[in-house]
Amino acid sequence: MPLRIGETFAGYRVLRLLGSGGMGEVYLVQHPRLPRQEALKVLRADISSDASFRDRFIREADLAAGLRHPHIVGVHDRGEHEGQLWISMDYIDGTDLGQLLEQRYPAGMPVELVLLIANAVASALDYAHKKGLLHRDVKPANILVADLDTDDPNIYLTDFGIARPLDDTNGLTTTNMTVGTVAYAAPEQLMGEPMDGQADEYALAATTYNLLTGTQLFPYSNPAVVISRHLNSTPPALGDCRPDCARLDDALQKALAKFPADRFASCSAFTQALTAASPGQAGASANATTQAAGQPRSPASAIGGELTTKPAHRSRVVLSAVGVIIVVIGVIAVLWRPSQPAQSNTAVIASRTDSTTTTGTTTPPPPPPVATTTTRAPTVTEAVLPVHPPANSGCTGSVTAHYDFQHPQLGPMRIFLLLGENRVRMDSGCVSVVLPSGDALSPISLDAGLGLGFAAPPTDATGNLFIEFRSMSAHAPPQVLVLVPTASGFDQLGRDLIDVELVGPGADGKYQLRHSMNDCTPSCAEGTWTHETLRWNGSDYVA
């Protein structure tokens, strides 16, 4: 149970509760010997007794205690008292950015303040990376600001509770868990892949977007949907929410690239490019930003080089079961991500058939069209697929995602999703199916002006492929296009049903379609809604 005010814990006298979370509480305490106040983090007894959490907590203190930086909350001591682990650190008399957004800047912070914060946090992260540490949980709630209304606000990065050495690939939980907050986590972190400083850079970029707009990068309540968007969707354009910040979008998109190699070389390189693109700063000399590491940077002085290219848009797909903060990977049937693109205009991907051995390329294979439960390893064969749709594909616009699909009759194919520049057109979205020969099947046009993406997961136990798109309200459930493999390509189902959303997959591994209907009596606004569940019968979805 929480400690009482005035109670003594491990020699520290409790002054008040500062905050609480899933792992324990943080208290303002009086140091037992020195005339100063500190913040004391105390783990719950049940968590303290868990060996994996215990090891992570101890590692947090040991790693963070070695960090000395003006923008990192310092750690002083750690220990155990009456079965509960604790750690003492600097007390910052301020507020975290999550609270600041909610209470003071619900529509987003001033650009100058965000740049000041981003540059300070970037400096702290680069310092930690040079020390061999990743933070792995950069988000507004872990950034503190004090003296906000002065000319020199103090900014601190806190909670290295899931930090670990850069070369630690085993993790600190178990092999079936990934820690971190999914709203800001990099794709490689969500996939449980090796990480470097670019993972923190991605999280800083997602945090920066949140600070500028007042909303998260992918503001969905279902963590599985958020994960899908991180892996598979183009980040929203900053200018759509903040037209005055449209010039910052190139830097932000680069830092939010799906693959680490496509991001900036460091967190500070990202924030300097962001600052250089800010109003009144574009074109200024990058030499003007030279400062000692760890010094606060003002928005006017942190100036970097301008960007000349936009990051390529690639896709990742994941099927996950998610907790509030911990993503449980053990229940995942299939995980897939595309390989890094080759230097030529083709890429090697893998198709799969069941076998008891694995041979051939080391590129992770795409999921089979039928997600059967098996412990056997697949045989991997190579197929060469184009990186882009051919010029005569019938689709125009920018590629936002692609997925490699093993068609039961036609074999391996790459399916591209494209969005046109004019989002109000009825054919603003397009699906292009490309074969290894470079030939494309007939294009599929969609009214997808508000978004287009693969479902998560894209296929289910039926072997069908599921695409979600939005043509109306961004707040309504996405519409569904179901591609059913045939001898000549695909049949299209679901696209003409306006009020249909995807449900599942269920215990049988299959999606269902939930169809909603309004009798519009006496009017559609006052009508009665009824709902029916459509299930796959082998050839169609029926009630």
JSON list of C-alpha atoms in Angstrom, two decimals, residues 71-177:
[
{"chain": "A", "resi": 71, "resn": "HIS", "atom": "CA", "xyz": [19.25, 17.65, -19.14]},
{"chain": "A", "resi": 72, "resn": "ILE", "atom": "CA", "xyz": [19.12, 14.23, -17.43]},
{"chain": "A", "resi": 73, "resn": "VAL", "atom": "CA", "xyz": [17.63, 13.69, -13.97]},
{"chain": "A", "resi": 74, "resn": "GLY", "atom": "CA", "xyz": [20.47, 12.41, -11.78]},
{"chain": "A", "resi": 75, "resn": "VAL", "atom": "CA", "xyz": [20.28, 9.15, -9.79]},
{"chain": "A", "resi": 76, "resn": "HIS", "atom": "CA", "xyz": [21.81, 9.12, -6.29]},
{"chain": "A", "resi": 77, "resn": "ASP", "atom": "CA", "xyz": [21.21, 5.77, -4.62]},
{"chain": "A", "resi": 78, "resn": "ARG", "atom": "CA", "xyz": [19.27, 2.52, -4.74]},
{"chain": "A", "resi": 79, "resn": "GLY", "atom": "CA", "xyz": [18.39, -0.25, -2.34]},
{"chain": "A", "resi": 80, "resn": "GLU", "atom": "CA", "xyz": [15.75, -2.55, -0.88]},
{"chain": "A", "resi": 81, "resn": "HIS", "atom": "CA", "xyz": [13.62, -1.99, 2.20]},
{"chain": "A", "resi": 82, "resn": "GLU", "atom": "CA", "xyz": [11.10, -4.44, 3.62]},
{"chain": "A", "resi": 83, "resn": "GLY", "atom": "CA", "xyz": [10.82, -6.32, 0.35]},
{"chain": "A", "resi": 84, "resn": "GLN", "atom": "CA", "xyz": [10.47, -3.23, -1.85]},
{"chain": "A", "resi": 85, "resn": "LEU", "atom": "CA", "xyz": [13.11, -1.92, -4.21]},
{"chain": "A", "resi": 86, "resn": "TRP", "atom": "CA", "xyz": [13.72, 1.83, -4.30]},
{"chain": "A", "resi": 87, "resn": "ILE", "atom": "CA", "xyz": [15.79, 4.40, -6.13]},
{"chain": "A", "resi": 88, "resn": "SER", "atom": "CA", "xyz": [16.46, 8.03, -5.18]},
{"chain": "A", "resi": 89, "resn": "MET", "atom": "CA", "xyz": [17.01, 10.79, -7.72]},
{"chain": "A", "resi": 90, "resn": "ASP", "atom": "CA", "xyz": [16.92, 14.54, -8.24]},
{"chain": "A", "resi": 91, "resn": "TYR", "atom": "CA", "xyz": [13.64, 16.21, -7.38]},
{"chain": "A", "resi": 92, "resn": "ILE", "atom": "CA", "xyz": [12.54, 18.56, -10.16]},
{"chain": "A", "resi": 93, "resn": "ASP", "atom": "CA", "xyz": [10.02, 21.16, -9.05]},
{"chain": "A", "resi": 94, "resn": "GLY", "atom": "CA", "xyz": [8.16, 21.37, -12.33]},
{"chain": "A", "resi": 95, "resn": "THR", "atom": "CA", "xyz": [5.75, 19.45, -14.51]},
{"chain": "A", "resi": 96, "resn": "ASP", "atom": "CA", "xyz": [5.97, 16.80, -17.18]},
{"chain": "A", "resi": 97, "resn": "LEU", "atom": "CA", "xyz": [5.09, 17.63, -20.76]},
{"chain": "A", "resi": 98, "resn": "GLY", "atom": "CA", "xyz": [2.12, 15.28, -20.80]},
{"chain": "A", "resi": 99, "resn": "GLN", "atom": "CA", "xyz": [0.45, 17.31, -18.08]},
{"chain": "A", "resi": 100, "resn": "LEU", "atom": "CA", "xyz": [1.57, 20.56, -19.67]},
{"chain": "A", "resi": 101, "resn": "LEU", "atom": "CA", "xyz": [-0.07, 19.62, -22.96]},
{"chain": "A", "resi": 102, "resn": "GLU", "atom": "CA", "xyz": [-3.31, 18.64, -21.27]},
{"chain": "A", "resi": 103, "resn": "GLN", "atom": "CA", "xyz": [-3.57, 21.62, -18.95]},
{"chain": "A", "resi": 104, "resn": "ARG", "atom": "CA", "xyz": [-2.02, 24.47, -20.92]},
{"chain": "A", "resi": 105, "resn": "TYR", "atom": "CA", "xyz": [-1.48, 23.57, -24.58]},
{"chain": "A", "resi": 106, "resn": "PRO", "atom": "CA", "xyz": [-4.23, 21.14, -25.69]},
{"chain": "A", "resi": 107, "resn": "ALA", "atom": "CA", "xyz": [-3.88, 22.30, -29.31]},
{"chain": "A", "resi": 108, "resn": "GLY", "atom": "CA", "xyz": [-0.07, 22.19, -29.30]},
{"chain": "A", "resi": 109, "resn": "MET", "atom": "CA", "xyz": [2.82, 24.25, -27.95]},
{"chain": "A", "resi": 110, "resn": "PRO", "atom": "CA", "xyz": [4.50, 27.27, -29.54]},
{"chain": "A", "resi": 111, "resn": "VAL", "atom": "CA", "xyz": [7.11, 26.24, -32.09]},
{"chain": "A", "resi": 112, "resn": "GLU", "atom": "CA", "xyz": [9.95, 28.05, -30.29]},
{"chain": "A", "resi": 113, "resn": "LEU", "atom": "CA", "xyz": [9.24, 26.19, -27.04]},
{"chain": "A", "resi": 114, "resn": "VAL", "atom": "CA", "xyz": [9.05, 22.82, -28.78]},
{"chain": "A", "resi": 115, "resn": "LEU", "atom": "CA", "xyz": [12.36, 23.42, -30.53]},
{"chain": "A", "resi": 116, "resn": "LEU", "atom": "CA", "xyz": [13.98, 24.39, -27.23]},
{"chain": "A", "resi": 117, "resn": "ILE", "atom": "CA", "xyz": [12.69, 21.19, -25.60]},
{"chain": "A", "resi": 118, "resn": "ALA", "atom": "CA", "xyz": [13.56, 18.95, -28.55]},
{"chain": "A", "resi": 119, "resn": "ASN", "atom": "CA", "xyz": [17.13, 20.25, -28.77]},
{"chain": "A", "resi": 120, "resn": "ALA", "atom": "CA", "xyz": [17.68, 19.77, -25.03]},
{"chain": "A", "resi": 121, "resn": "VAL", "atom": "CA", "xyz": [16.33, 16.21, -25.06]},
{"chain": "A", "resi": 122, "resn": "ALA", "atom": "CA", "xyz": [18.30, 15.39, -28.21]},
{"chain": "A", "resi": 123, "resn": "SER", "atom": "CA", "xyz": [21.48, 16.54, -26.49]},
{"chain": "A", "resi": 124, "resn": "ALA", "atom": "CA", "xyz": [20.69, 14.30, -23.50]},
{"chain": "A", "resi": 125, "resn": "LEU", "atom": "CA", "xyz": [19.94, 11.30, -25.70]},
{"chain": "A", "resi": 126, "resn": "ASP", "atom": "CA", "xyz": [23.08, 11.67, -27.81]},
{"chain": "A", "resi": 127, "resn": "TYR", "atom": "CA", "xyz": [25.10, 11.88, -24.59]},
{"chain": "A", "resi": 128, "resn": "ALA", "atom": "CA", "xyz": [23.49, 8.67, -23.29]},
{"chain": "A", "resi": 129, "resn": "HIS", "atom": "CA", "xyz": [24.08, 6.94, -26.61]},
{"chain": "A", "resi": 130, "resn": "LYS", "atom": "CA", "xyz": [27.77, 7.84, -26.48]},
{"chain": "A", "resi": 131, "resn": "LYS", "atom": "CA", "xyz": [27.81, 6.23, -23.04]},
{"chain": "A", "resi": 132, "resn": "GLY", "atom": "CA", "xyz": [26.34, 3.09, -24.61]},
{"chain": "A", "resi": 133, "resn": "LEU", "atom": "CA", "xyz": [22.78, 3.52, -23.33]},
{"chain": "A", "resi": 134, "resn": "LEU", "atom": "CA", "xyz": [19.37, 3.66, -24.93]},
{"chain": "A", "resi": 135, "resn": "HIS", "atom": "CA", "xyz": [16.45, 5.29, -23.17]},
{"chain": "A", "resi": 136, "resn": "ARG", "atom": "CA", "xyz": [13.75, 3.27, -25.00]},
{"chain": "A", "resi": 137, "resn": "ASP", "atom": "CA", "xyz": [10.79, 5.18, -23.51]},
{"chain": "A", "resi": 138, "resn": "VAL", "atom": "CA", "xyz": [11.03, 8.78, -24.74]},
{"chain": "A", "resi": 139, "resn": "LYS", "atom": "CA", "xyz": [7.60, 10.41, -24.45]},
{"chain": "A", "resi": 140, "resn": "PRO", "atom": "CA", "xyz": [6.09, 13.64, -23.07]},
{"chain": "A", "resi": 141, "resn": "ALA", "atom": "CA", "xyz": [5.48, 12.14, -19.62]},
{"chain": "A", "resi": 142, "resn": "ASN", "atom": "CA", "xyz": [9.21, 11.41, -19.27]},
{"chain": "A", "resi": 143, "resn": "ILE", "atom": "CA", "xyz": [10.30, 14.98, -20.04]},
{"chain": "A", "resi": 144, "resn": "LEU", "atom": "CA", "xyz": [10.15, 17.47, -17.17]},
{"chain": "A", "resi": 145, "resn": "VAL", "atom": "CA", "xyz": [10.25, 21.24, -17.41]},
{"chain": "A", "resi": 146, "resn": "ALA", "atom": "CA", "xyz": [10.87, 23.69, -14.58]},
{"chain": "A", "resi": 147, "resn": "ASP", "atom": "CA", "xyz": [10.83, 27.49, -14.54]},
{"chain": "A", "resi": 148, "resn": "LEU", "atom": "CA", "xyz": [8.71, 27.42, -17.69]},
{"chain": "A", "resi": 149, "resn": "ASP", "atom": "CA", "xyz": [7.64, 31.05, -17.49]},
{"chain": "A", "resi": 150, "resn": "THR", "atom": "CA", "xyz": [11.18, 32.39, -17.22]},
{"chain": "A", "resi": 151, "resn": "ASP", "atom": "CA", "xyz": [13.63, 33.29, -19.96]},
{"chain": "A", "resi": 152, "resn": "ASP", "atom": "CA", "xyz": [15.64, 30.16, -19.18]},
{"chain": "A", "resi": 153, "resn": "PRO", "atom": "CA", "xyz": [13.38, 27.13, -18.56]},
{"chain": "A", "resi": 154, "resn": "ASN", "atom": "CA", "xyz": [15.08, 23.95, -17.38]},
{"chain": "A", "resi": 155, "resn": "ILE", "atom": "CA", "xyz": [14.38, 20.75, -19.30]},
{"chain": "A", "resi": 156, "resn": "TYR", "atom": "CA", "xyz": [15.12, 17.24, -18.06]},
{"chain": "A", "resi": 157, "resn": "LEU", "atom": "CA", "xyz": [14.83, 13.73, -19.45]},
{"chain": "A", "resi": 158, "resn": "THR", "atom": "CA", "xyz": [13.82, 11.27, -16.76]},
{"chain": "A", "resi": 159, "resn": "ASP", "atom": "CA", "xyz": [12.91, 7.63, -16.15]},
{"chain": "A", "resi": 160, "resn": "PHE", "atom": "CA", "xyz": [15.62, 5.47, -17.63]},
{"chain": "A", "resi": 161, "resn": "GLY", "atom": "CA", "xyz": [13.60, 2.59, -16.16]},
{"chain": "A", "resi": 162, "resn": "ILE", "atom": "CA", "xyz": [13.79, 0.55, -19.34]},
{"chain": "A", "resi": 163, "resn": "ALA", "atom": "CA", "xyz": [17.20, 1.78, -20.47]},
{"chain": "A", "resi": 164, "resn": "ARG", "atom": "CA", "xyz": [19.74, -0.86, -21.39]},
{"chain": "A", "resi": 165, "resn": "PRO", "atom": "CA", "xyz": [23.17, -1.07, -23.03]},
{"chain": "A", "resi": 166, "resn": "LEU", "atom": "CA", "xyz": [23.24, -0.55, -26.78]},
{"chain": "A", "resi": 167, "resn": "ASP", "atom": "CA", "xyz": [24.64, -4.05, -27.29]},
{"chain": "A", "resi": 168, "resn": "ASP", "atom": "CA", "xyz": [22.11, -5.77, -25.02]},
{"chain": "A", "resi": 169, "resn": "THR", "atom": "CA", "xyz": [19.91, -7.66, -27.49]},
{"chain": "A", "resi": 170, "resn": "ASN", "atom": "CA", "xyz": [18.45, -10.13, -24.99]},
{"chain": "A", "resi": 171, "resn": "GLY", "atom": "CA", "xyz": [16.13, -7.64, -23.32]},
{"chain": "A", "resi": 172, "resn": "LEU", "atom": "CA", "xyz": [15.31, -7.24, -19.67]},
{"chain": "A", "resi": 173, "resn": "THR", "atom": "CA", "xyz": [11.88, -8.78, -19.63]},
{"chain": "A", "resi": 174, "resn": "THR", "atom": "CA", "xyz": [11.38, -12.16, -21.23]},
{"chain": "A", "resi": 175, "resn": "THR", "atom": "CA", "xyz": [11.78, -13.22, -24.82]},
{"chain": "A", "resi": 176, "resn": "ASN", "atom": "CA", "xyz": [8.04, -12.80, -25.38]},
{"chain": "A", "resi": 177, "resn": "MET", "atom": "CA", "xyz": [7.80, -9.16, -24.26]}
]
